[in-house]
Coordinates of C-alpha atoms in Angstrom, one line a residue:
M1 CA 0.0 0.0 0.0
T2 CA 2.1 2.9 -1.3
N3 CA -0.6 5.5 -2.0
P4 CA -0.4 8.3 0.6
Q5 CA -4.2 8.6 0.4
S6 CA -4.6 5.0 1.4
F7 CA -2.5 5.5 4.5
E8 CA -4.5 8.6 5.3
I9 CA -7.7 6.5 5.1
L10 CA -6.2 3.8 7.4
F11 CA -5.5 6.5 10.0
F12 CA -8.7 8.5 9.9
A13 CA -10.9 5.4 9.7
T14 CA -9.5 4.0 12.9
G15 CA -11.2 4.8 16.2
R16 CA -9.5 6.7 18.9
N17 CA -12.1 7.9 21.4
L18 CA -12.3 6.2 24.8
P19 CA -13.7 3.7 25.7
T20 CA -15.6 2.7 22.5
D21 CA -15.2 4.0 19.0
P22 CA -16.0 1.9 15.9
G23 CA -14.0 4.2 13.5
D24 CA -15.3 4.9 10.0
Y25 CA -16.5 1.6 8.5
D26 CA -17.5 3.0 5.1
M27 CA -14.3 5.0 4.7
C28 CA -12.2 2.0 5.4
N29 CA -14.1 -0.2 3.0
S30 CA -13.9 2.3 0.2
L31 CA -10.5 0.8 -0.6
D32 CA -10.4 -2.6 -2.2
N33 CA -7.5 -3.9 -0.1
T34 CA -8.6 -2.9 3.4
H35 CA -11.2 -4.0 6.0
Q36 CA -12.5 -2.7 9.2
C37 CA -11.9 -4.7 12.4
I38 CA -13.4 -4.2 15.9
V39 CA -10.7 -5.0 18.4
H40 CA -11.6 -5.6 22.1
F41 CA -8.7 -5.3 24.5
N42 CA -7.8 -4.1 28.0
L43 CA -5.3 -1.3 28.2
S44 CA -3.0 -0.9 31.2
A45 CA -2.3 2.8 31.7
L46 CA -1.2 4.9 34.7
G47 CA -1.9 2.1 37.1
E48 CA -5.5 1.5 35.8
V49 CA -7.0 -1.1 33.5
I50 CA -9.3 0.3 30.8
A51 CA -11.6 -1.9 28.7
L52 CA -11.4 -0.5 25.1
E53 CA -13.3 -1.4 21.9
W54 CA -11.9 0.3 18.8
G55 CA -12.5 -0.1 15.2
F56 CA -9.2 -0.4 13.2
C57 CA -8.8 -0.1 9.5
F58 CA -6.3 -2.7 8.5
P59 CA -4.9 -3.9 5.2
K60 CA -6.5 -7.3 4.3
S61 CA -3.1 -8.9 4.5
C62 CA -3.3 -8.1 8.3
N63 CA -5.5 -11.0 9.4
N64 CA -6.7 -11.8 12.9
E65 CA -3.4 -13.4 13.9
Y66 CA -1.4 -10.3 13.1
A67 CA -4.0 -7.7 14.0
P68 CA -2.9 -7.5 17.7
N69 CA 0.7 -6.6 16.6
A70 CA -0.7 -3.8 14.5
V71 CA -2.7 -2.6 17.5
D72 CA 0.5 -2.5 19.6
L73 CA 2.3 -0.4 16.9
Y74 CA -0.7 2.0 16.8
L75 CA -0.7 2.3 20.6
A76 CA 3.1 2.9 20.8
E77 CA 2.7 5.7 18.3
F78 CA -0.4 7.5 19.7
F79 CA -0.8 6.2 23.3
P80 CA 2.7 5.6 24.6
F81 CA 1.5 5.8 28.2
G82 CA -0.6 2.5 27.8
Q83 CA 0.1 -1.1 27.1
R84 CA -2.3 -3.7 25.7
I85 CA -3.0 -6.8 27.8
P86 CA -2.5 -9.6 25.2
S87 CA -4.8 -12.2 26.9
T88 CA -7.8 -9.8 26.6
T89 CA -7.6 -9.2 22.9
V90 CA -10.5 -10.3 20.6
V91 CA -10.6 -9.3 16.9
H92 CA -13.7 -9.2 14.6
C93 CA -13.0 -8.2 10.9
S94 CA -15.7 -7.1 8.5
D95 CA -14.7 -9.3 5.6
E96 CA -15.4 -12.4 7.8
L97 CA -19.1 -11.6 7.4
T98 CA -19.5 -13.1 3.9
K99 CA -23.1 -13.4 2.8
K100 CA -22.9 -17.0 1.5
I101 CA -26.0 -18.5 -0.1
T102 CA -26.6 -21.8 1.7
A103 CA -29.2 -24.5 1.3
G104 CA -31.1 -22.9 4.2
T105 CA -31.1 -19.6 2.4
V106 CA -32.6 -21.2 -0.8
I107 CA -35.2 -23.2 1.1
T108 CA -36.3 -20.2 3.2
S109 CA -36.5 -18.0 0.1
I110 CA -38.6 -20.5 -1.7
I111 CA -41.0 -20.8 1.3
A112 CA -41.3 -17.1 1.6
I113 CA -41.9 -16.6 -2.2
L114 CA -44.5 -19.4 -2.2
F115 CA -46.4 -17.7 0.6
I116 CA -46.3 -14.4 -1.2
L117 CA -47.6 -16.1 -4.4
F118 CA -50.4 -17.7 -2.5
V119 CA -51.5 -14.4 -1.2
I120 CA -51.3 -12.7 -4.6
I121 CA -53.2 -15.5 -6.4
S122 CA -55.8 -15.8 -3.7
S123 CA -56.3 -12.0 -3.5
I124 CA -56.8 -11.8 -7.3
K125 CA -59.3 -14.6 -7.2
T126 CA -61.2 -12.9 -4.3
Y127 CA -61.3 -9.6 -6.2
F128 CA -63.0 -11.2 -9.3
V129 CA -65.3 -13.3 -7.1
D130 CA -66.4 -10.2 -5.2
Q131 CA -67.1 -8.5 -8.5
K132 CA -69.3 -11.4 -9.5
K133 CA -71.0 -11.3 -6.2
N134 CA -71.8 -7.6 -6.6
Q135 CA -73.3 -8.3 -10.0
E136 CA -75.4 -11.1 -8.5
K137 CA -76.6 -8.8 -5.7
S138 CA -77.9 -6.4 -8.3
Q139 CA -79.8 -9.2 -10.1
L140 CA -81.2 -10.5 -6.7
S141 CA -82.6 -7.1 -5.8
I142 CA -85.9 -8.0 -7.4
Q143 CA -86.3 -11.2 -5.4
N144 CA -88.5 -11.5 -2.3
N145 CA -87.5 -10.4 1.2
W146 CA -86.7 -13.9 2.3
E147 CA -84.0 -14.2 -0.4
Q148 CA -82.7 -10.7 0.4
S149 CA -82.5 -11.7 4.1
K150 CA -80.7 -14.9 3.2
E151 CA -78.1 -13.0 1.1
E152 CA -77.5 -10.4 3.9
K153 CA -77.1 -13.2 6.4
I154 CA -74.4 -14.8 4.2
N155 CA -72.5 -11.5 3.7
D156 CA -72.8 -10.4 7.4
N157 CA -71.7 -13.6 9.0
I158 CA -68.5 -12.9 10.9
E159 CA -67.4 -16.5 11.0
Y160 CA -65.2 -17.9 8.2
K161 CA -67.7 -20.1 6.3
D162 CA -66.0 -21.7 3.3
D163 CA -66.4 -18.7 1.1
I164 CA -64.8 -20.6 -1.8
Q165 CA -68.3 -22.1 -2.5
F166 CA -69.4 -18.6 -3.5
N167 CA -73.2 -18.6 -3.5
E168 CA -76.0 -20.9 -4.6
I169 CA -76.8 -19.1 -7.9
E170 CA -73.2 -18.9 -9.0
Q171 CA -72.7 -22.6 -8.3
N172 CA -75.8 -23.5 -10.4
N173 CA -74.3 -21.6 -13.3
K174 CA -70.9 -23.1 -13.3
T175 CA -69.6 -26.4 -14.3
K176 CA -68.9 -29.1 -11.7
K177 CA -65.3 -28.9 -10.4
T178 CA -63.2 -31.9 -9.5
K179 CA -62.5 -32.5 -5.8
I180 CA -58.8 -31.8 -6.3
S181 CA -59.6 -28.4 -7.9
E182 CA -61.9 -27.5 -5.1
R183 CA -59.4 -28.4 -2.5
I184 CA -56.7 -26.4 -4.2
W185 CA -58.9 -23.3 -4.3
K186 CA -60.0 -23.9 -0.7
F187 CA -56.4 -24.0 0.3
L188 CA -55.5 -20.8 -1.6
D189 CA -58.6 -19.1 -0.2
C190 CA -56.9 -19.2 3.2
Y191 CA -54.4 -16.7 1.9
S192 CA -56.9 -14.1 0.6
F193 CA -55.6 -10.7 1.7
Q194 CA -59.1 -9.1 1.6
K195 CA -60.7 -11.8 3.8
N196 CA -57.8 -11.9 6.2
W197 CA -57.7 -8.1 6.4
A198 CA -61.4 -8.1 7.2
K199 CA -60.7 -10.5 10.1
L200 CA -57.9 -8.3 11.3
I201 CA -60.0 -5.1 11.6
Q202 CA -63.2 -6.9 12.6
K203 CA -64.7 -5.4 15.7
S204 CA -64.2 -7.1 19.0
P205 CA -67.4 -9.2 19.6
V206 CA -67.3 -8.9 23.4
E207 CA -68.1 -5.5 24.7
N208 CA -67.2 -5.8 28.4
T209 CA -63.6 -7.2 27.8
K210 CA -62.6 -4.8 25.0
F211 CA -60.4 -2.9 27.4
L212 CA -58.1 -5.9 27.5
N213 CA -57.0 -5.1 24.0
G214 CA -55.8 -1.6 25.0
M215 CA -53.9 -3.2 28.0
R216 CA -52.3 -5.7 25.7
V217 CA -51.1 -3.2 23.1
L218 CA -49.8 -0.6 25.6
S219 CA -47.9 -3.4 27.4
M220 CA -46.3 -4.4 24.1
F221 CA -45.4 -0.7 23.5
W222 CA -43.8 -0.7 26.9
I223 CA -41.8 -3.8 26.2
I224 CA -40.5 -2.4 22.9
F225 CA -39.6 0.8 24.7
G226 CA -37.6 -1.2 27.3
H227 CA -35.8 -3.3 24.7
S228 CA -35.1 -0.2 22.5
S229 CA -33.2 1.2 25.5
Y230 CA -31.4 -2.0 26.5
F231 CA -30.5 -3.4 23.1
E232 CA -28.4 -0.3 22.4
I233 CA -25.9 -1.7 25.0
D234 CA -24.7 -4.3 22.3
P235 CA -22.6 -1.8 20.3
G236 CA -22.3 0.6 23.2
F237 CA -23.0 4.3 23.9
N238 CA -20.9 7.3 23.1
N239 CA -21.8 8.6 26.6
E240 CA -21.5 5.3 28.4
I241 CA -19.4 6.5 31.3
A242 CA -21.8 9.4 31.9
T243 CA -24.8 7.1 31.6
F244 CA -23.7 4.5 34.2
S245 CA -21.7 6.7 36.5
K246 CA -22.9 7.5 40.0
N247 CA -24.8 10.5 38.9
G248 CA -25.7 9.2 35.4
A249 CA -29.0 8.5 33.8
A250 CA -29.2 4.9 35.2
T251 CA -29.2 6.3 38.7
K252 CA -32.2 8.6 38.1
W253 CA -35.8 7.6 38.8
P254 CA -37.0 7.8 35.2
F255 CA -34.6 4.9 34.3
Q256 CA -37.0 2.7 36.3
I257 CA -39.7 3.2 33.7
I258 CA -37.2 1.5 31.3
N259 CA -36.2 -1.1 33.8
G260 CA -39.8 -1.8 34.7
A261 CA -40.7 -2.8 31.2
E262 CA -40.4 -6.4 32.4
F263 CA -43.7 -5.8 34.1
G264 CA -45.2 -5.5 30.6
V265 CA -44.4 -9.2 30.2
D266 CA -46.0 -9.9 33.6
T267 CA -49.1 -8.2 32.3
F268 CA -49.1 -10.6 29.3
F269 CA -48.8 -13.5 31.7
F270 CA -51.7 -12.3 33.7
L271 CA -53.9 -11.7 30.6
S272 CA -53.0 -15.2 29.2
G273 CA -54.0 -17.0 32.5
F274 CA -57.1 -14.8 32.8
L275 CA -58.4 -15.3 29.3
I276 CA -57.7 -19.1 29.1
A277 CA -59.5 -19.7 32.4
F278 CA -62.3 -17.3 31.6
L279 CA -63.0 -18.9 28.3
S280 CA -62.4 -22.5 29.3
I281 CA -64.2 -22.9 32.7
P282 CA -67.7 -22.4 31.3
K283 CA -66.9 -24.9 28.5
A284 CA -65.5 -27.4 31.0
E285 CA -68.6 -27.1 33.2
K286 CA -70.7 -27.8 30.1
K287 CA -68.4 -30.8 29.3
K288 CA -67.6 -29.1 26.0
L289 CA -63.8 -28.6 26.7
N290 CA -62.0 -31.0 24.4
I291 CA -58.5 -31.3 25.9
G292 CA -57.0 -32.6 22.7
L293 CA -58.2 -29.6 20.7
F294 CA -57.3 -27.4 23.7
Y295 CA -53.6 -28.2 23.2
F296 CA -53.7 -28.6 19.5
H297 CA -55.1 -25.1 19.0
R298 CA -52.4 -23.6 21.1
I299 CA -49.6 -25.4 19.3
W300 CA -51.1 -24.7 15.9
R301 CA -51.5 -21.0 16.9
L302 CA -47.9 -20.5 18.0
I303 CA -45.5 -22.7 16.0
P304 CA -46.1 -21.7 12.4
S305 CA -45.2 -18.0 12.9
M306 CA -42.3 -18.9 15.2
A307 CA -40.9 -21.4 12.7
F308 CA -41.1 -18.8 9.9
V309 CA -39.4 -16.1 12.0
I310 CA -36.6 -18.5 13.0
L311 CA -36.1 -19.4 9.3
I312 CA -36.0 -15.8 8.3
F313 CA -33.7 -14.8 11.2
T314 CA -31.3 -17.7 10.7
N315 CA -31.1 -17.9 6.9
L316 CA -31.9 -14.4 5.5
G317 CA -31.2 -11.9 8.3
R318 CA -27.5 -11.5 7.4
F319 CA -28.5 -10.2 4.0
F320 CA -30.2 -7.2 5.5
G321 CA -27.4 -5.4 7.1
N322 CA -23.6 -4.7 7.4
G323 CA -21.3 -2.6 9.5
P324 CA -18.5 -2.7 12.0
Y325 CA -20.7 -4.5 14.6
F326 CA -22.5 -6.8 12.3
F327 CA -20.4 -9.7 13.6
Q328 CA -22.7 -9.6 16.7
F329 CA -25.7 -10.6 14.5
T330 CA -23.9 -13.2 12.5
D331 CA -22.2 -14.7 15.6
L332 CA -25.6 -15.0 17.2
V333 CA -26.9 -16.9 14.2
K334 CA -23.8 -19.0 13.7
E335 CA -23.2 -19.9 17.3
S336 CA -26.7 -20.1 18.7
C337 CA -29.3 -20.7 16.1
S338 CA -27.4 -23.6 14.5
K339 CA -27.3 -25.3 17.8
Y340 CA -30.4 -24.3 19.8
W341 CA -33.1 -23.4 17.3
Y342 CA -35.3 -26.3 18.4
S343 CA -35.3 -25.3 22.0
S344 CA -37.0 -22.0 21.0
L345 CA -39.4 -23.6 18.6
F346 CA -40.6 -26.3 21.0
F347 CA -40.9 -24.1 24.1
F348 CA -38.1 -25.2 26.4
N349 CA -35.4 -22.5 25.8
N350 CA -36.0 -21.2 29.3
F351 CA -34.2 -24.4 30.5
Y352 CA -31.9 -25.2 27.6
P353 CA -29.3 -23.9 26.9
T354 CA -28.5 -23.3 30.5
D355 CA -27.0 -19.8 29.7
H356 CA -30.0 -17.7 28.6
F357 CA -27.7 -15.6 26.4
D358 CA -26.7 -18.6 24.3
N359 CA -30.3 -18.9 22.9
C360 CA -31.1 -18.5 19.3
I361 CA -34.0 -16.0 19.7
A362 CA -33.6 -15.6 23.4
W363 CA -36.7 -13.3 23.9
V364 CA -39.1 -16.2 23.2
W365 CA -38.4 -17.4 26.8
Y366 CA -41.7 -15.7 27.4
L367 CA -43.5 -18.1 25.0
A368 CA -41.8 -21.1 26.6
N369 CA -43.0 -20.0 30.0
D370 CA -46.5 -19.2 28.7
F371 CA -46.8 -22.6 27.0
Q372 CA -45.6 -24.4 30.1
F373 CA -48.2 -22.5 32.2
F374 CA -50.8 -23.4 29.5
V375 CA -50.0 -27.1 29.8
I376 CA -50.9 -27.2 33.5
T377 CA -53.9 -24.8 33.4
P378 CA -56.5 -27.6 33.0
I379 CA -55.5 -28.9 36.5
F380 CA -56.7 -25.6 38.1
I381 CA -59.8 -25.5 35.9
F382 CA -61.0 -29.0 36.8
L383 CA -60.1 -28.6 40.4
F384 CA -62.3 -25.4 40.5
I385 CA -65.2 -27.2 38.7
W386 CA -64.9 -30.2 41.0
K387 CA -64.8 -28.3 44.3
K388 CA -64.2 -24.5 44.2
I389 CA -62.3 -24.7 47.5
F390 CA -59.8 -27.0 45.8
G391 CA -59.4 -24.5 43.0
W392 CA -58.6 -21.7 45.5
I393 CA -56.2 -23.9 47.4
S394 CA -54.3 -24.8 44.3
I395 CA -54.0 -21.1 43.4
F396 CA -52.7 -20.3 46.9
V397 CA -50.2 -23.1 46.8
M398 CA -48.8 -21.9 43.5
I399 CA -48.5 -18.3 44.8
C400 CA -46.6 -19.6 47.8
L401 CA -44.4 -21.7 45.6
G402 CA -43.6 -18.8 43.2
C403 CA -42.8 -16.4 46.0
G404 CA -40.7 -19.1 47.9
M405 CA -38.7 -20.0 44.8
N406 CA -37.9 -16.3 44.2
F407 CA -36.8 -15.8 47.8
W408 CA -34.7 -19.0 47.8
L409 CA -32.9 -18.4 44.5
T410 CA -32.1 -14.8 45.3
H411 CA -30.3 -16.0 48.4
K412 CA -28.7 -19.0 46.7
Y413 CA -27.1 -16.9 44.0
N414 CA -26.7 -13.8 46.1
I415 CA -28.6 -11.7 43.5
N416 CA -28.4 -7.9 43.6
F417 CA -31.3 -6.4 41.6
Y418 CA -29.0 -3.9 39.7
V419 CA -28.5 -4.3 36.0
L420 CA -24.7 -3.6 36.2
D421 CA -24.1 -6.0 39.1
P422 CA -22.1 -9.1 38.2
S423 CA -24.9 -11.2 39.7
Y424 CA -27.4 -9.9 37.2
N425 CA -26.5 -12.7 34.7
D426 CA -27.4 -15.2 37.5
Y427 CA -30.7 -13.3 37.9
M428 CA -31.4 -13.7 34.2
N429 CA -30.5 -17.4 34.1
H430 CA -32.0 -18.6 37.3
I431 CA -34.9 -16.3 38.1
Y432 CA -35.9 -14.1 35.2
V433 CA -36.7 -16.8 32.6
K434 CA -37.8 -19.7 34.8
P435 CA -41.5 -20.7 35.0
Y436 CA -41.5 -21.4 38.8
T437 CA -40.5 -17.8 39.4
R438 CA -42.6 -16.1 36.7
V439 CA -45.8 -18.0 37.3
L440 CA -47.3 -15.5 39.8
P441 CA -49.1 -13.1 37.4
Y442 CA -50.4 -16.0 35.4
I443 CA -51.8 -17.9 38.3
I444 CA -53.3 -14.6 39.7
G445 CA -55.0 -14.2 36.2
I446 CA -56.6 -17.7 36.6
G447 CA -57.7 -16.7 40.1
C448 CA -59.3 -13.4 38.8
A449 CA -61.2 -15.4 36.2
M450 CA -62.5 -17.7 39.0
I451 CA -63.6 -14.6 40.9
L452 CA -65.5 -13.2 38.0
I453 CA -67.2 -16.5 37.2
S454 CA -68.1 -16.9 40.9
F455 CA -69.5 -13.3 40.9
Y456 CA -71.4 -14.1 37.7
E457 CA -73.0 -17.2 39.3
K458 CA -74.1 -15.2 42.3
R459 CA -75.4 -12.4 40.2
K460 CA -77.3 -14.8 37.9
Q461 CA -79.1 -16.3 40.9
N462 CA -80.3 -12.8 41.8
Q463 CA -81.5 -11.8 38.4
I464 CA -85.1 -12.2 37.5
N465 CA -86.5 -13.0 34.1
Q466 CA -83.1 -13.1 32.5
N467 CA -82.9 -15.5 29.5
L468 CA -79.2 -16.3 29.6
D469 CA -77.8 -19.5 28.4
E470 CA -76.0 -20.3 31.6
K471 CA -72.3 -19.6 31.8
M472 CA -71.5 -20.1 28.1
N473 CA -73.2 -16.8 27.4
L474 CA -70.7 -15.2 29.8
I475 CA -68.4 -15.0 26.8
N476 CA -70.8 -14.3 24.0
T477 CA -73.4 -12.0 25.6
K478 CA -73.0 -8.5 26.8
V479 CA -73.0 -9.3 30.5
Y480 CA -75.1 -7.2 32.8
L481 CA -72.9 -4.4 34.2
K482 CA -73.8 -3.4 37.7
K483 CA -75.4 0.1 38.1
S484 CA -73.4 1.5 41.0
N485 CA -74.7 3.8 43.7
L486 CA -72.6 6.7 44.9
K487 CA -71.1 4.7 47.8
T488 CA -70.0 1.9 45.4
I489 CA -68.5 4.4 42.9
L490 CA -66.5 6.2 45.6
F491 CA -65.2 2.9 47.0
G492 CA -64.3 1.8 43.5
Y493 CA -62.4 5.0 42.8
L494 CA -60.5 4.6 46.1
I495 CA -59.6 1.0 45.3
F496 CA -58.4 2.0 41.8
I497 CA -56.3 4.8 43.2
I498 CA -54.7 2.5 45.8
I499 CA -54.0 0.0 43.0
F500 CA -52.4 2.6 40.8
V501 CA -50.2 3.9 43.6
M502 CA -49.1 0.3 44.4
L503 CA -48.2 -0.3 40.8
V504 CA -46.1 2.9 40.6
I505 CA -44.3 1.9 43.8
V506 CA -43.5 -1.5 42.3
I507 CA -42.0 0.2 39.3
L508 CA -40.0 2.9 41.0
L509 CA -38.9 1.1 44.2
P510 CA -35.6 -0.1 42.7
Y511 CA -34.6 3.5 42.3
N512 CA -33.6 3.3 46.0
N513 CA -31.0 0.7 45.0
Y514 CA -29.9 2.1 41.6
K515 CA -29.2 5.7 42.9
N516 CA -26.2 4.3 44.8
E517 CA -25.1 1.9 42.1
G518 CA -26.8 -1.2 43.7
K519 CA -25.3 -0.7 47.1
N520 CA -28.4 0.2 49.1
W521 CA -30.1 -3.2 49.3
N522 CA -28.8 -6.1 51.2
I523 CA -29.7 -9.7 50.2
N524 CA -33.0 -9.6 52.2
G525 CA -34.1 -6.4 50.5
N526 CA -33.3 -7.9 47.0
A527 CA -35.1 -11.1 47.9
A528 CA -38.2 -9.2 49.1
Y529 CA -38.4 -7.1 46.0
I530 CA -37.8 -10.0 43.6
G531 CA -40.1 -12.3 45.4
L532 CA -43.0 -9.9 45.9
S533 CA -43.0 -7.4 43.1
K534 CA -44.6 -9.7 40.5
L535 CA -47.1 -10.9 43.1
F536 CA -48.2 -7.3 43.7
W537 CA -48.1 -6.5 40.0
G538 CA -50.4 -9.4 39.3
I539 CA -52.8 -8.4 42.1
G540 CA -52.8 -4.8 40.8
I541 CA -53.6 -5.7 37.2
G542 CA -56.2 -8.2 38.5
G543 CA -57.9 -5.5 40.5
I544 CA -58.1 -3.2 37.5
V545 CA -59.6 -6.0 35.4
I546 CA -62.2 -6.8 37.9
I547 CA -63.2 -3.2 38.3
F548 CA -63.4 -2.4 34.6
Y549 CA -65.2 -5.7 33.9
N550 CA -68.0 -5.0 36.4
Y551 CA -68.3 -1.2 36.4
T552 CA -68.5 1.3 33.5
N553 CA -68.6 4.4 35.7
I554 CA -65.3 4.1 37.6
F555 CA -62.7 6.0 35.7
P556 CA -64.9 5.8 32.6
L557 CA -62.5 7.8 30.4
I558 CA -59.6 5.3 31.0
R559 CA -61.9 2.4 30.4
K560 CA -63.2 3.9 27.1
F561 CA -59.7 4.7 26.0
L562 CA -58.5 1.1 26.6
S563 CA -61.7 -0.1 24.8
L564 CA -61.2 1.9 21.6
E565 CA -61.6 -0.2 18.5
L566 CA -58.3 1.3 17.4
W567 CA -56.5 -1.2 19.7
T568 CA -58.3 -4.3 18.3
P569 CA -56.2 -4.9 15.1
F570 CA -53.0 -4.0 17.0
A571 CA -53.9 -6.6 19.7
R572 CA -54.2 -9.3 17.0
L573 CA -50.8 -8.4 15.7
T574 CA -49.1 -8.4 19.1
Y575 CA -47.8 -11.9 18.9
N576 CA -45.8 -11.4 15.7
A577 CA -44.7 -7.9 16.9
Y578 CA -43.2 -9.6 19.9
L579 CA -41.4 -12.1 17.7
M580 CA -40.1 -9.5 15.3
H581 CA -39.1 -6.4 17.3
P582 CA -35.8 -7.7 18.7
I583 CA -34.8 -8.9 15.3
I584 CA -35.2 -5.4 14.0
M585 CA -33.2 -4.0 16.9
H586 CA -30.4 -6.6 16.3
L587 CA -30.2 -5.7 12.6
V588 CA -30.3 -1.9 13.2
N589 CA -27.8 -1.9 16.1
S590 CA -25.4 -4.3 14.4
S591 CA -25.5 -2.1 11.3
T592 CA -24.9 1.2 13.1
R593 CA -21.9 3.3 12.0
I594 CA -22.1 5.6 15.0
L595 CA -22.7 4.9 18.7
F596 CA -26.0 5.6 20.3
N597 CA -26.3 8.6 22.6
Y598 CA -28.2 7.6 25.7
N599 CA -30.8 10.3 26.4
A600 CA -34.5 10.8 26.1
V601 CA -34.8 12.0 22.5
P602 CA -32.9 9.2 20.8
I603 CA -34.6 6.6 23.0
F604 CA -38.1 8.0 22.1
Y605 CA -37.1 8.1 18.4
A606 CA -35.8 4.5 18.5
T607 CA -38.9 3.3 20.3
T608 CA -41.2 4.9 17.8
T609 CA -39.3 3.5 14.8
N610 CA -39.2 0.1 16.3
V611 CA -42.9 0.1 17.1
V612 CA -43.8 1.1 13.5
L613 CA -41.4 -1.4 11.9
S614 CA -42.4 -4.2 14.3
Y615 CA -46.1 -3.9 13.6
S616 CA -45.6 -3.4 9.9
L617 CA -43.6 -6.7 9.7
S618 CA -46.1 -8.3 12.1
L619 CA -48.8 -7.5 9.5
V620 CA -46.8 -9.2 6.8
I621 CA -46.4 -12.4 8.9
F622 CA -50.0 -12.2 9.9
M623 CA -51.0 -12.3 6.2
L624 CA -48.4 -14.8 5.1
V625 CA -48.5 -17.3 8.0
E626 CA -50.5 -16.7 11.1
R627 CA -54.0 -16.0 9.6
P628 CA -53.8 -18.6 6.8
F629 CA -52.9 -21.3 9.4
M630 CA -55.8 -20.2 11.5
N631 CA -58.0 -20.7 8.5
F632 CA -56.5 -24.1 7.9
E633 CA -57.5 -25.0 11.4
R634 CA -61.1 -24.1 10.7
Y635 CA -61.1 -26.4 7.7
I636 CA -59.6 -29.2 9.7
C637 CA -62.2 -28.8 12.4
A638 CA -64.9 -28.6 9.8
K639 CA -63.7 -31.8 8.2
F640 CA -63.7 -33.8 11.4
H641 CA -66.5 -32.2 13.3
G642 CA -68.8 -31.0 10.5
S643 CA -68.7 -27.3 11.3
G644 CA -66.6 -24.3 10.3

């Protein structure tokens, strides 16, 4: 390399700011014979050891083996007061990140293209079918009221009823199709964009639980907000020292709103337990709960989207980014997804691999827990139906078990609830992702469903001349909402305010520990918070659900806001948004050229961007995978049970 301009690029493209500086990736790669390398090493200087992460622009002839020597020459020239500690040096070079097309890449691409073609073909067919239907409607306008009523009933039915059969008149005018052809069209019809879009934006059929949609979506926004803040740690901050110093942002109380985003996950646990029990107990009492279908529906609902996301993440993700830190993304795929993809797909990645951070898509630990809770839920349902007291005892036992496991594990691993404490990895591996420590909100959700059903039974006995179809109509009928007197309203407001204050305290309480860099709480204080915070959070969310379910005139504006139809389609996209949002963050952060500045405006900007991108991609997966497979399930049930 004899060109002076090339030496100039080598110099200016190399980082030099402490402690982290990726250098100028694009400037370095503008030359054919250079590459950018991120070098991690500890520097011994003036009696201190400093952990550095710099981007070096090296000639390609300088591979990983010789890169440390080049670093020593650079330090000797520009930092003569410091010396690199050899055993701490790790080198990642950008040209290692070759985007090879593998068999997995080809297979995943073919699957994605086929799904897209299915949607296009089915949507075109639906368009022309709708055109024919509109023409037939015009012709049918002269028929009698009975025929018009029948036509309206067909068009207004919200259930998915084998639309490929069109209508009776159209079938009489067309030639008989073969069974194979009918099955092909029936299969493709599951991918119709128009029909699946209609399902997405369809109004929630249950009035008195619509507020749960708002709770679900806002909890998802909170989780994305928390991850948007934490995922930036991967490449690092340009104000890292200021952020995590004694008087930095991490020691201020607003940081606990970020740190508390894990309670958004606990809200999901609560809602999952509540809805499953709320929907299943009435069916079980009617002996209409088919356990086989109970589990089949859950597996069929979760696995297709997850499998598709893992395929995209593993085989295509590396084609959507580049940069000095992109090795973080490719290493994750190469080291984790090739080894442990199945533990994520089949819901046991909260146990294997034993190190949570070795997981392929580690964030689906939540789904593993949720599925494991789901598996044992029928036990509580049938105990409650058999003898209500046994149902309540089982809930109490699980609460004691959850709190006890949190207390015991906190003491066993000497956990300090402070994100920068060395024990925080133990917290993640042994407490944060484990079902026996996270079960509390879920089991409280089941308990709240039991409370509401018990209230309903008592209320039903006191109602006169009410033609309700017993408890099955609890789900499908607009349930009687109690008209409250002034005393009840005031009491409800008081309880709601107490609950709100309790939830705020649960979120902000760790500030007492964070403001002194995790030194204010002893082991008993940490155990108390870790063991009880999720219990009180579940109780608080349960109290809000019970109040809003039974009363419309206690904080009615909040209830109406959470019940807006705006939330309904977003609530239906939440599952895929949860799967996709960390992938977006991994790609964006790994492709960054400059380090993130940790303050309110960039965090808000990153959160907004991640929310928009996550739900946009969630819509794509909903149309390509999730909704079509839900439609397949309906056809399977129709085939074996004679109904859609």
